[in-house]
């Protein structure tokens, strides 16, 4: 599904107004579709009970007036609450009058009893920016302190639709996005104010969408990236993956990444690691080929392993490097040479990213496509900004870095961003239970596995991110967000792959 800024959706709607529907017609369509969605999710609790539809004096109020009328027809005691002034714009005023003539009661917020079963937030739409002023600050405080369920129409009032910033805003239990998602639905901190986000189609024709937009990752897209295995295939032509992972202090990262690769179908996996963790690797893994290598006093790969590593890379269809390898002079030299010498895609994660930062220009020297998978802290170090900047500019920062360095960038976190500098994908699977050590190592193994099996690097990253999040969602349902582990996810991953065969 597309993800648009406020400016992009306005341009789309203008094209629709000019060629297909009037603004009033689209407003009515939006109100009717939103009321249908409200009835679907909250019908039992609102039938015969009080529902407050909070409206400002802009165009978003027009949707609210239609919703109030439709909910009253359903059997709710729907009431319009004017938060500031009476409507003055022609289209909202027409629907306000229709609602009143149909018997919908109207009151001003200053006179309203806020006790109700449901609050529908139609105060602001996509145009809100800046700081909140009275009386809206009091309105939002009343909404957020209410025991009623809260549904926001298009965006929670008070969030910035285009960049996801928030100063004061309504906290919704559900947000009904009209036509398509906006950036506030997928970017922090606004995404935390949206609750469950659902979309409604109000009939804007495809021809009105004229631009290159960010997209959410869909299951259909992921399935389209997987071909059916040839009945005559063998392990040699199902992908050869080299993992350069682990160290004396972090052997588990190498194990998790390896298990994820095996669970997602790679034909041959070779694990290269500092020799001191040989016993750990062999205790937890039986399927890979093992390649213990020379190490330094810190128990990480030493520069003496370089020749061995470069020979192993010639064997591989994809290389995963960085999970638990540590960051020191040796790893920095190794990463620089791996990036320069590899003829196959390289997935760089964790300490691999940290090892690249002192010589960031090496990324432009790569012969093959690189896939970098930073979390926000690592991304901040890559671009010499702070984490707050990264989180406030997730899509823009990721896209700019990928374009400048000719790589695929996977910016991890809630609603992970995947981009090659041109196309942008945003993931909607996953949950807070995945915020723990090991899940990033798992993702790295999956991305490299799909790339080794022949997927283009961008698609490999997109598919791995989606399936990784889906695996986390199912694991959380079966166990709990707090109780789940990366090991639990790995146990589920192999069976989950049946959905993509």
Short mmCIF file of C-alpha atoms in Angstrom, two decimals, residues 310 313-314 316-319 336-346 365-370:
data_model
loop_
_atom_site.label_atom_id
_atom_site.label_comp_id
_atom_site.label_asym_id
_atom_site.label_seq_id
_atom_site.Cartn_x
_atom_site.Cartn_y
_atom_site.Cartn_z
CA UNK A 310 38.93 -13.85 0.73
CA UNK A 313 34.22 -15.47 -0.39
CA UNK A 314 35.03 -16.81 -3.86
CA UNK A 316 29.84 -17.97 -1.88
CA UNK A 317 26.74 -16.55 -3.58
CA UNK A 318 26.24 -14.13 -0.68
CA UNK A 319 28.20 -13.08 2.40
CA UNK A 336 37.31 -2.80 4.15
CA UNK A 337 38.85 -5.63 2.15
CA UNK A 338 35.73 -7.78 2.12
CA UNK A 339 33.72 -4.88 0.70
CA UNK A 340 36.35 -4.11 -1.93
CA UNK A 341 36.98 -7.71 -2.99
CA UNK A 342 33.61 -9.45 -2.90
CA UNK A 343 31.98 -10.14 -6.25
CA UNK A 344 28.74 -11.25 -4.55
CA UNK A 345 26.27 -9.32 -2.35
CA UNK A 346 27.43 -8.61 1.19
CA UNK A 365 34.35 1.04 -3.66
CA UNK A 366 32.26 -2.13 -3.51
CA UNK A 367 32.04 -4.23 -6.64
CA UNK A 368 28.82 -5.98 -5.56
CA UNK A 369 25.65 -4.65 -3.96
CA UNK A 370 25.88 -4.06 -0.23
#
